[in-house]
Coordinates of C-alpha atoms and ligand atoms in Angstrom, one line a residue:
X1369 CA 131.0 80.6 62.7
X1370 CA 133.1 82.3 65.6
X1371 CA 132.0 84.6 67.6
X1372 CA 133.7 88.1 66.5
X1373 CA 133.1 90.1 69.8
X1374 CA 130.8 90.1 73.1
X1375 CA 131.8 93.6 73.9
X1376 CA 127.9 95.1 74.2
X1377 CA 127.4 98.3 74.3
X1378 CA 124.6 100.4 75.2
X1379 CA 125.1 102.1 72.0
X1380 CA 124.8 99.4 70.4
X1381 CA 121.5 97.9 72.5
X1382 CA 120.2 101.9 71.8
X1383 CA 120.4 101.8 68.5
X1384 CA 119.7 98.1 67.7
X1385 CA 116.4 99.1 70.0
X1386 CA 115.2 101.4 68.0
X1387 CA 115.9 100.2 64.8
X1388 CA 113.8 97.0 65.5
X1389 CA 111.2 98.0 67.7
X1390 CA 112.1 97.7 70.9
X1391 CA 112.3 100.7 72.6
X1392 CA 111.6 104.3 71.5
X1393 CA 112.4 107.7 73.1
X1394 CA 109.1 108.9 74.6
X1395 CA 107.6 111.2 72.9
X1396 CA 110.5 111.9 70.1
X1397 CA 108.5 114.2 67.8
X1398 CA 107.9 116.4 70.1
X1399 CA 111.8 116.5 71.8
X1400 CA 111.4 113.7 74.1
X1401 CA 110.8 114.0 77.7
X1402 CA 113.5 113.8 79.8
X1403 CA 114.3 109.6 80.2
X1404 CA 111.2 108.3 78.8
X1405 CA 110.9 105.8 77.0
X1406 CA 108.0 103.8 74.8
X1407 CA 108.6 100.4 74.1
X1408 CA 107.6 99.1 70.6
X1409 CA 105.8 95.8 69.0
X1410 CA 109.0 93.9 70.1
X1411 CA 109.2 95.5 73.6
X1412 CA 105.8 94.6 74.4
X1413 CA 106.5 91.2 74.1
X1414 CA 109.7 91.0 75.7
X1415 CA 108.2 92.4 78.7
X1416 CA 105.0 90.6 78.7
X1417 CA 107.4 87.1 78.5
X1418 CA 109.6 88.5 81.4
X1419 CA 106.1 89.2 83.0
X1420 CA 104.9 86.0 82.6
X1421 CA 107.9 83.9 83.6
X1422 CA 108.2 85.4 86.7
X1423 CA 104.2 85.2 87.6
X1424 CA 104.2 81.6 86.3
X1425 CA 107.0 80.9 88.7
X1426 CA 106.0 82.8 91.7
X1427 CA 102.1 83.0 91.4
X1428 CA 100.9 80.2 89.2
X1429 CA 103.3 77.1 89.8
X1430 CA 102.4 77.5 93.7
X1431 CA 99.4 77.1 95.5
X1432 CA 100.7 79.5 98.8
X1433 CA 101.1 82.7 96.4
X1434 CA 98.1 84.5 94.9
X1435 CA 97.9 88.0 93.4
X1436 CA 96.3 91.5 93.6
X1437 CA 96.4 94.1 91.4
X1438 CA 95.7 97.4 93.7
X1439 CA 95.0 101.3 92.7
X1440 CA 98.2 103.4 91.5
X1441 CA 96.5 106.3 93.7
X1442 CA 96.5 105.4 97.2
X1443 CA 95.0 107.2 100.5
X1444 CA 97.9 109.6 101.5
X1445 CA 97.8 108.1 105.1
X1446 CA 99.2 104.6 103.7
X1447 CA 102.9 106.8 102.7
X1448 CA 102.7 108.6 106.2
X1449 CA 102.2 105.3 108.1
X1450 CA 105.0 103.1 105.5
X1451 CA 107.1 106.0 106.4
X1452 CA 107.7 107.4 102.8
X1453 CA 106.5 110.8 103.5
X1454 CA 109.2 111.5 106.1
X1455 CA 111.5 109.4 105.0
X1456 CA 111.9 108.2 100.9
X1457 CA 114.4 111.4 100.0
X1458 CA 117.4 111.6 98.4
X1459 CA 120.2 114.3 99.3
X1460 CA 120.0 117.1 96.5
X1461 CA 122.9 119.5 96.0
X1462 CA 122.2 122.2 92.8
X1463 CA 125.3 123.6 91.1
X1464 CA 125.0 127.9 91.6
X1465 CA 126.4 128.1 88.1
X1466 CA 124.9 125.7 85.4
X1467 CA 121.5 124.8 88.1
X1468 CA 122.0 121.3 87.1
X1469 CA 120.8 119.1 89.8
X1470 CA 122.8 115.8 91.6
X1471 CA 122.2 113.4 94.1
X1472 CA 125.0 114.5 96.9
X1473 CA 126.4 111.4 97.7
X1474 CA 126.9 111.1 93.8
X1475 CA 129.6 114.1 93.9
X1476 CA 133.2 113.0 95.2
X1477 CA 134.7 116.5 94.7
X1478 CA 132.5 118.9 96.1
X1479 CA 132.6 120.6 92.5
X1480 CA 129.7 120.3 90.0
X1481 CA 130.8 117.2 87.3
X1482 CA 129.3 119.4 84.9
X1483 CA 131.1 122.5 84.7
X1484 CA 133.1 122.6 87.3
X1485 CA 130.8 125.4 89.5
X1486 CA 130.6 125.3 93.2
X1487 CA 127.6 123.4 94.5
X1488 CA 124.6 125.2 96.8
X1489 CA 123.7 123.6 99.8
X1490 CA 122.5 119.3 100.2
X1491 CA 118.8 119.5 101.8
X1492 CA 116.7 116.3 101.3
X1493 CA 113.9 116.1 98.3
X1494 CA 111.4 113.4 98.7
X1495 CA 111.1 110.9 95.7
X1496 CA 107.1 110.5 95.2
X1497 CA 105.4 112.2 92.8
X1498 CA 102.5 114.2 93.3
X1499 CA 99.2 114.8 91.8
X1500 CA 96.0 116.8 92.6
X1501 CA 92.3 114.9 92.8
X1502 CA 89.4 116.3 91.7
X1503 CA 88.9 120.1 90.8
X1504 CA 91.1 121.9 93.3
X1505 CA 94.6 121.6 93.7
X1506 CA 95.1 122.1 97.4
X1507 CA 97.0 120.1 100.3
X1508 CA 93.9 118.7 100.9
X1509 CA 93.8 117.0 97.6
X1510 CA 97.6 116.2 97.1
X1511 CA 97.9 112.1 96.4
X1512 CA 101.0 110.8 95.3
X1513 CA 101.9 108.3 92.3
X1514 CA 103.0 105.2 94.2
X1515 CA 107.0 104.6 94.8
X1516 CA 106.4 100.5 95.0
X1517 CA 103.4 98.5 94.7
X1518 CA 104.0 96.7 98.0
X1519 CA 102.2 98.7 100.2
X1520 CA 98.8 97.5 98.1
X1521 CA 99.8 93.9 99.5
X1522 CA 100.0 95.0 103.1
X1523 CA 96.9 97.0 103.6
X1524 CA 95.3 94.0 101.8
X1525 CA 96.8 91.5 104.1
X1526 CA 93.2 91.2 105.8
X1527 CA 90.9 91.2 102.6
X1528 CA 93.3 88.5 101.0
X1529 CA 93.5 86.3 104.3
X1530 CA 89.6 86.2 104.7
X1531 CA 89.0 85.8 100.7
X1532 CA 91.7 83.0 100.6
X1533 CA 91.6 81.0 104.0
X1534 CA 95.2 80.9 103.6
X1535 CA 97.5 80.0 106.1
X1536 CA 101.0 81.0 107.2
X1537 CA 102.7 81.3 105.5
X1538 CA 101.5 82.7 102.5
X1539 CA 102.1 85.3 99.7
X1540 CA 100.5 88.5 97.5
X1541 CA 102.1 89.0 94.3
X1542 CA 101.5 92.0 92.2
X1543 CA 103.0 93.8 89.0
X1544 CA 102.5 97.1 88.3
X1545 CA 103.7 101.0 87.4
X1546 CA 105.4 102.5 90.3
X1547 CA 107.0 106.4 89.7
X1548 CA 109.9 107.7 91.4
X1549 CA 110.7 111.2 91.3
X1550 CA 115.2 110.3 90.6
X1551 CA 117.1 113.2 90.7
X1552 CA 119.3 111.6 88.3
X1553 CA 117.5 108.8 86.2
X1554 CA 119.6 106.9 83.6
X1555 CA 121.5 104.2 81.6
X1556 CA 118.4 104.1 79.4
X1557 CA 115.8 101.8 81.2
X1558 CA 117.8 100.6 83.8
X1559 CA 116.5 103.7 86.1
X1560 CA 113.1 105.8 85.0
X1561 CA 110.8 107.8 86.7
X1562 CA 107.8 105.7 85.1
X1563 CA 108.8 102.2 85.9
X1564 CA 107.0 98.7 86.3
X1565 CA 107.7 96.3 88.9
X1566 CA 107.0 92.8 90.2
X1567 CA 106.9 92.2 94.1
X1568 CA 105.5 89.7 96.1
X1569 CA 105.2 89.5 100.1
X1570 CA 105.8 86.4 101.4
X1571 CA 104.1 86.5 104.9
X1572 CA 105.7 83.8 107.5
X1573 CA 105.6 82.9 111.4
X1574 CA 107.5 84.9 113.5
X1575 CA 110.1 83.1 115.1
X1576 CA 107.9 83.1 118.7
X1577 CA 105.4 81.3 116.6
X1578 CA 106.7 78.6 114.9
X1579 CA 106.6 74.4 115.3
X1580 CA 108.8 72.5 115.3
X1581 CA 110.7 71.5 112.0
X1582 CA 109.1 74.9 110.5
X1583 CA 111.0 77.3 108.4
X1584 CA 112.3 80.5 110.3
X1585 CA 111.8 83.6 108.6
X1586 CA 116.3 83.1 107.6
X1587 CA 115.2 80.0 106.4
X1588 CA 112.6 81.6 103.9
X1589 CA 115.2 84.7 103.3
X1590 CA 117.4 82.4 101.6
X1591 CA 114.9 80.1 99.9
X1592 CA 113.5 83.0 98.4
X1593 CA 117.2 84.3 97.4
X1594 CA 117.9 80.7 95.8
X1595 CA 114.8 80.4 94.0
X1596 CA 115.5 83.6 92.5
X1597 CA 118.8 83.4 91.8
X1598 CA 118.3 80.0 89.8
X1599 CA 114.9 82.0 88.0
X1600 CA 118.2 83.5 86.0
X1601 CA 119.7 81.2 85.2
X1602 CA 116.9 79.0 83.9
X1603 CA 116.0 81.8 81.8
X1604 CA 119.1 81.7 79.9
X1605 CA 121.0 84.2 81.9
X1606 CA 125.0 84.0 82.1
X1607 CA 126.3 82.5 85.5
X1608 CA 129.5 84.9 85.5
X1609 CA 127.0 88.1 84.3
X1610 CA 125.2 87.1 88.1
X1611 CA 126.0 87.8 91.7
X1612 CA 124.9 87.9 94.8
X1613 CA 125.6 91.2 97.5
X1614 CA 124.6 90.8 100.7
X1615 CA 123.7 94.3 102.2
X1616 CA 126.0 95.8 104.8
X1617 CA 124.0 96.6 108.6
X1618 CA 124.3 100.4 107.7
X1619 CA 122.6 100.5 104.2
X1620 CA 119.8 98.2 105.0
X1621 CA 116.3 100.4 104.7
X1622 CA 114.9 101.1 108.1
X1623 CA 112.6 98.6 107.4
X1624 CA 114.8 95.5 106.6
X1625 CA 116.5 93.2 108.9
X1626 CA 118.3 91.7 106.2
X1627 CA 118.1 92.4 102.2
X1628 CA 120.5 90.1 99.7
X1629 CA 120.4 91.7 95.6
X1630 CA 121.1 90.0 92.9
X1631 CA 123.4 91.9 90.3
X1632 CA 124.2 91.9 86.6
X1633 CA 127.6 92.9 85.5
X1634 CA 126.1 95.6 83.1
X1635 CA 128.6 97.5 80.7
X1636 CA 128.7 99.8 83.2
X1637 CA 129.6 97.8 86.3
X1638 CA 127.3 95.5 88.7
X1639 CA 124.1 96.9 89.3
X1640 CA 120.9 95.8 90.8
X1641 CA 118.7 93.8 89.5
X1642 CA 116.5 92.8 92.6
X1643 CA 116.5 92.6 96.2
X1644 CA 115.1 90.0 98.5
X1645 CA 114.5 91.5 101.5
X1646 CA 113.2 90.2 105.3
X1647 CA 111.2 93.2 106.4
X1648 CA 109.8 91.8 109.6
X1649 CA 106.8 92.6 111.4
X1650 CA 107.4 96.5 110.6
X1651 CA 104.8 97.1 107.7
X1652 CA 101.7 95.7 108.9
X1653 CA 102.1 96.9 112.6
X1654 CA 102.8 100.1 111.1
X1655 CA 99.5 100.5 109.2
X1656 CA 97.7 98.6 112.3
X1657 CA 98.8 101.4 114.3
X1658 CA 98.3 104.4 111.6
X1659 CA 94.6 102.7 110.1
X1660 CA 93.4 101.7 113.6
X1661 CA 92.7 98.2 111.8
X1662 CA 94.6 95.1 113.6
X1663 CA 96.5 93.4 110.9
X1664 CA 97.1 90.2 112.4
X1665 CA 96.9 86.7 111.9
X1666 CA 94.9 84.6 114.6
X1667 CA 97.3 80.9 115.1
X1668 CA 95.3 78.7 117.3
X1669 CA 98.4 76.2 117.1
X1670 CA 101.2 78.8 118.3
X1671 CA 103.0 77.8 120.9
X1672 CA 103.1 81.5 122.3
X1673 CA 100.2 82.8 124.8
X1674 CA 99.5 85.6 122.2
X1675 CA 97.9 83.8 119.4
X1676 CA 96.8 87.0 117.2
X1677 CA 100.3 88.3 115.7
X1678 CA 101.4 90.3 112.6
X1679 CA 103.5 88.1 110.5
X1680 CA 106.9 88.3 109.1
X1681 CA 107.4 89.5 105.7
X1682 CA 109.8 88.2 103.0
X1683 CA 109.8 90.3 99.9
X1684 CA 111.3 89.4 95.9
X1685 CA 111.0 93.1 94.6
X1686 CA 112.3 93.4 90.9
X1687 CA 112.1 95.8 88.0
X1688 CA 110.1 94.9 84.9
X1689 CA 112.2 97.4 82.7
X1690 CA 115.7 96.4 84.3
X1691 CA 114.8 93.0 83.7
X1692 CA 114.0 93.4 80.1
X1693 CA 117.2 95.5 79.7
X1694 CA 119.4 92.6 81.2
X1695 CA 117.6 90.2 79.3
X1696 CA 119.1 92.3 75.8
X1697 CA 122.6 92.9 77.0
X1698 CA 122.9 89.2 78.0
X1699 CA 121.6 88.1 74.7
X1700 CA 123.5 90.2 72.7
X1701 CA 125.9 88.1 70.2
X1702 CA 128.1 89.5 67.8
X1703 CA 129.7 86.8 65.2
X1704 CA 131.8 86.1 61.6
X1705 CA 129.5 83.6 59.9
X1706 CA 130.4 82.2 56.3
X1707 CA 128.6 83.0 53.0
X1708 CA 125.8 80.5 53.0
X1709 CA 122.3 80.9 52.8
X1710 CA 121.8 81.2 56.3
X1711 CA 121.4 84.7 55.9
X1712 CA 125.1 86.4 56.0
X1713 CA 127.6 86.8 53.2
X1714 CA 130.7 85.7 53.6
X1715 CA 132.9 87.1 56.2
X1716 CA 130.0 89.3 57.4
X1717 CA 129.2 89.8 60.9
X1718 CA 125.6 89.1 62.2
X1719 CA 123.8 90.6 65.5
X1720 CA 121.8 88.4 67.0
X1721 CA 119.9 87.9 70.6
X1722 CA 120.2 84.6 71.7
X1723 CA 117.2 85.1 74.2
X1724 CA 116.0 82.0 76.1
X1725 CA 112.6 80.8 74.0
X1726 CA 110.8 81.7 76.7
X1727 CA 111.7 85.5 77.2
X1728 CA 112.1 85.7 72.8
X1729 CA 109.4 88.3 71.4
X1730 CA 108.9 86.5 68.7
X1731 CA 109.2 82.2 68.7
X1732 CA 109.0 81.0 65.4
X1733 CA 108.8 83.3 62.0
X1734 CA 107.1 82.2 59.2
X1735 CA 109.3 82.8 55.9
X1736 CA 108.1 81.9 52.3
X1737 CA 111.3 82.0 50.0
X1738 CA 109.4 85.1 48.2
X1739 CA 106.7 86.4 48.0
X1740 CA 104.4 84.2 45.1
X1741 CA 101.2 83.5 44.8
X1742 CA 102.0 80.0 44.5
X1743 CA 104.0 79.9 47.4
X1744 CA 101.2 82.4 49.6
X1745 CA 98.7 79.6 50.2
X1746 CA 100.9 77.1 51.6
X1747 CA 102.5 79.1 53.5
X1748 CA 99.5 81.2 55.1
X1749 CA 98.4 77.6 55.5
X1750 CA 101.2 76.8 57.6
X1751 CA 101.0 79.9 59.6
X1752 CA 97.7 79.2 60.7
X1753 CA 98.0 75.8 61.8
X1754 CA 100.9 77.0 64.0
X1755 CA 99.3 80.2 65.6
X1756 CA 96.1 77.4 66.0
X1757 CA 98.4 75.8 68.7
X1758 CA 98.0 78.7 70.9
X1759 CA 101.7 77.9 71.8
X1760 CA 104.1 80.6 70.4
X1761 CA 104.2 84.1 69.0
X1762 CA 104.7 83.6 65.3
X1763 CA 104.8 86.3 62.7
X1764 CA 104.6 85.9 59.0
X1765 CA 106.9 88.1 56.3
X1766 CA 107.1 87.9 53.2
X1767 CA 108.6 91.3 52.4
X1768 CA 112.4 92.1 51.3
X1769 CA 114.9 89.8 50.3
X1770 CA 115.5 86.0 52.7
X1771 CA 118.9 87.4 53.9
X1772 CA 117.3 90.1 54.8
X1773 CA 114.3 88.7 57.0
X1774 CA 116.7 86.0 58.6
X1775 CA 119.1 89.4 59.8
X1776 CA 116.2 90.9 60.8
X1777 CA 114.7 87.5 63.1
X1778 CA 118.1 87.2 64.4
X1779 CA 118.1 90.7 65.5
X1780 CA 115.1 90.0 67.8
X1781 CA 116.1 87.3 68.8
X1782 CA 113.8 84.4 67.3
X1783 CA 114.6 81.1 67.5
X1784 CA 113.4 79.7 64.4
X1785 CA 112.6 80.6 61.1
X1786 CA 110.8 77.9 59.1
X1787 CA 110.8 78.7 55.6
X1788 CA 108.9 77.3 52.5
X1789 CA 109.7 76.8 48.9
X1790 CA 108.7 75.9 46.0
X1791 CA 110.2 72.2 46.7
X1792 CA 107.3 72.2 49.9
X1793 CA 104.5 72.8 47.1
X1794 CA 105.5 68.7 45.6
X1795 CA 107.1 67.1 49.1
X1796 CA 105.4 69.0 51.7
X1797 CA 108.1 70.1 53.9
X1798 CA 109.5 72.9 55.0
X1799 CA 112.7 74.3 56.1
X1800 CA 113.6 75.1 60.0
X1801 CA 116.6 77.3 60.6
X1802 CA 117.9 77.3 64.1
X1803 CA 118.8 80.9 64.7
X1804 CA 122.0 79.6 67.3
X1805 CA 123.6 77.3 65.0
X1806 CA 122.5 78.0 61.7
X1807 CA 122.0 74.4 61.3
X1808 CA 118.5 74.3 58.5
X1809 CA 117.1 70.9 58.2
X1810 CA 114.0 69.6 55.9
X1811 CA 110.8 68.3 58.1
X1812 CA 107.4 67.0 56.8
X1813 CA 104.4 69.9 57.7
X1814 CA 103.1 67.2 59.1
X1815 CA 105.4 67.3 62.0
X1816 CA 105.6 70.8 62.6
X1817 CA 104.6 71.7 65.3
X1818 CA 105.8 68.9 67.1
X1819 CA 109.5 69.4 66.2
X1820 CA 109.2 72.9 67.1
X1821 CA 107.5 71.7 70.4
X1822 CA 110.4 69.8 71.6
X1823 CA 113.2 72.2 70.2
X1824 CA 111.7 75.2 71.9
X1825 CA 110.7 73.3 74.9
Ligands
ZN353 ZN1 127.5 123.2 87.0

């Protein structure tokens, strides 16, 4: 087996997407809608394990991080105080001949990279989208779709601190749909308008505040960024596909006193896959000031006079469908395998996605050499004394040819197939393939689950 090429493509993730259930265009029957997309049985799961790895690691694991899961639809007061209203725009330059639309810092030449045309005026165009409530459709009644989830966290802050008793410092984690109104959305999900993300604020003493031999909020900045960083890689993702950027003074948001992302060398160049960002006292203050309500924490131990201060805010913020996208492209394998009965004729090449078990759809698949009716009770048999562990997603197939179901597991990146034959009817065993090496070796049902335990970890 050698690996025959790692050049990915998105063409290739597209189409490989689509053909296995992935992701889907939005609403293909009817022409699509413009970068939207639907993701399939194998999508669903693929997100739901990026989901959960990141809330086991930032929620669950910890006992100073605990979640919230606020409205979409917020009061239109909560964008004027975080300063979206005014402020979240993008510079928008239209093109007099074709009227196709680009951001303005995205055109070098001053021409229109479509056809060539001479561009209107830039003027700014805000990012959040809007929506009417109730019958009229009015300024009165304008909300918008939210452009982040944080800003549920922060005009939380108080609720959660008296639910919780926590101390400082603490955290609010939340995952959720956030809509951006891009002038430009694209590479497939790496930016949509309809987007999911995953953000936690991480609320710490101000630097006024603190005892001795506490954390500063640099210190936390850069535990957050290492913890992170290393989330990657423990989820199977390539060192050299990684990097960190540290923002420039004159990019960081007006918020931010520092921000560090991480990037993924994507076929298209580094882009972002998440920011870490030390936001200071600026978000609650601002909706203390805008709601009338004193978001602050009351530190009897401060060593500062003032012992009622808003805290400092560190903030992971990463996107659910970037993520997932990054998770394909790095687990995208093309290889020259032999002719055995591994699943690949000889001098064939096979696609598979060697995902981390963790983030795989699918764990383990469940493969009787044909479909029989002696072979049917065993196997369903075996099926259900591995979905009884409540430990893995397994499926069961019986359709189409073995070569053909072991392409298809690889192409979803499963790490096992187990199969069983008509041998495992007298010995009671079965066969596990491991999807990385191809290796298949002969265990008792009996130990089953077990083995699989320990392989997939
Ligand atoms: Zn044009």
């Amino acid at each position: 087996m050698t690996e025959a090429s790692s050049a990915v493509t998105m063409d290739k993730i597209v189409s490989l997407c689509k053909r296995r259930g992935f992701v889907f265009p939005g609403s293909e029957i009817y022409g699509g809608l413009a970068n939207a997309w639907d993701y399939g049985p194998m999508g669903v799961e693929l997100k739901r394990n990026v989901k959960e790895a990141w809330w086991r690691e930032v929620v669950r694991t910890r006992d100073d991080v605990v979640g919230l899961d606020a409205a979409i639809l917020m009061n239109p007061s909560v964008w004027e105080a975080s300063g979206h209203l005014s402020g979240f725009t993008d510079p928008l330059v239209e093109c007099k001949e074709c009227k196709h639309r680009f951001r303005s810092d995205h055109v070098e030449s001053g021409k229109c990279p479509d056809c060539g045309g001479e561009l209107g005026e830039s003027r700014q165009f805000n990012l959040m989208l809007k929506t009417f409530l109730g019958a009229v459709e009015d300024t009165a009644s304008t909300v918008f779709m939210r452009p982040e989830t944080a800003q549920g966290m922060f005009v939380n802050f108080l609720n959660i601190q008296t639910a919780t008793r926590k101390k400082l410092p603490f955290g609010i984690a939340q995952i959720g749909k956030s809509f951006r109104n891009e002038i430009t959305p694209g590479n497939f999900i790496f930016r949509t308008r309809e987007f999911e993300q995953m953000e936690m604020e991480f609320f710490a003493k101000p630097p006024e505040h603190l005892q001795p031999g506490e954390r500063n909020d640099d210190e936390w900045h850069e535990y957050w960024v290492n913890l992170r960083f290393e989330w990657y890689l423990r989820h199977g993702i390539r060192k050299e596909n990684l990097r960190l950027r540290v923002h420039e003074t004159a990019e960081l948001a007006h918020y931010a006193k520092a921000t560090t992302d991480i990037e993924y060398l994507f076929p298209w160049g580094w882009g972002e896959m998440e920011g870490i960002a030390n936001r200071t006292d600026f978000d609650l203050k601002k909706h203390s000031e805008h709601s009338g309500t004193r978001l602050t924490y009351f530190d009897e131990q401060s060593p500062a006079e003032e012992k009622h201060y808003h805290p400092y805010v560190i903030e992971p913020a990463v996107g659910v469908d970037r993520l997932a996208l990054m998770f394909l492209l790095d687990a995208y394998t093309e290889e020259e395998v032999g002719g055995d009965s591994a699943g690949a004729g000889k001098g064939e090449t096979r696609v598979v996605l060697k995902f981390h078990p963790s983030i795989a759809p699918v764990q383990v698949a469940l493969l009787p050499l044909s479909r029989n009716e002696k072979l049917t009770p065993l196997s369903r048999e075996v099926y259900a004394s591995l979905i009884a562990t409540g430990r893995w997603n397994v499926e069961y197939d019986d359709a189409q040819s073995i070569g053909r179901r072991y392409r298809r597991f690889d192409e979803v990146g499963t790490p096992f197939c187990v199969t069983v034959d008509f041998d495992s009817l007298e010995d009671n065993q079965v066969t596990i393939r491991d999807r990385d090496t191809l290796v298949q070796d002969r265990v008792a049902i009996a130990d089953l689950a077990s083995i699989l335990g320990e392989r997939l970890g």
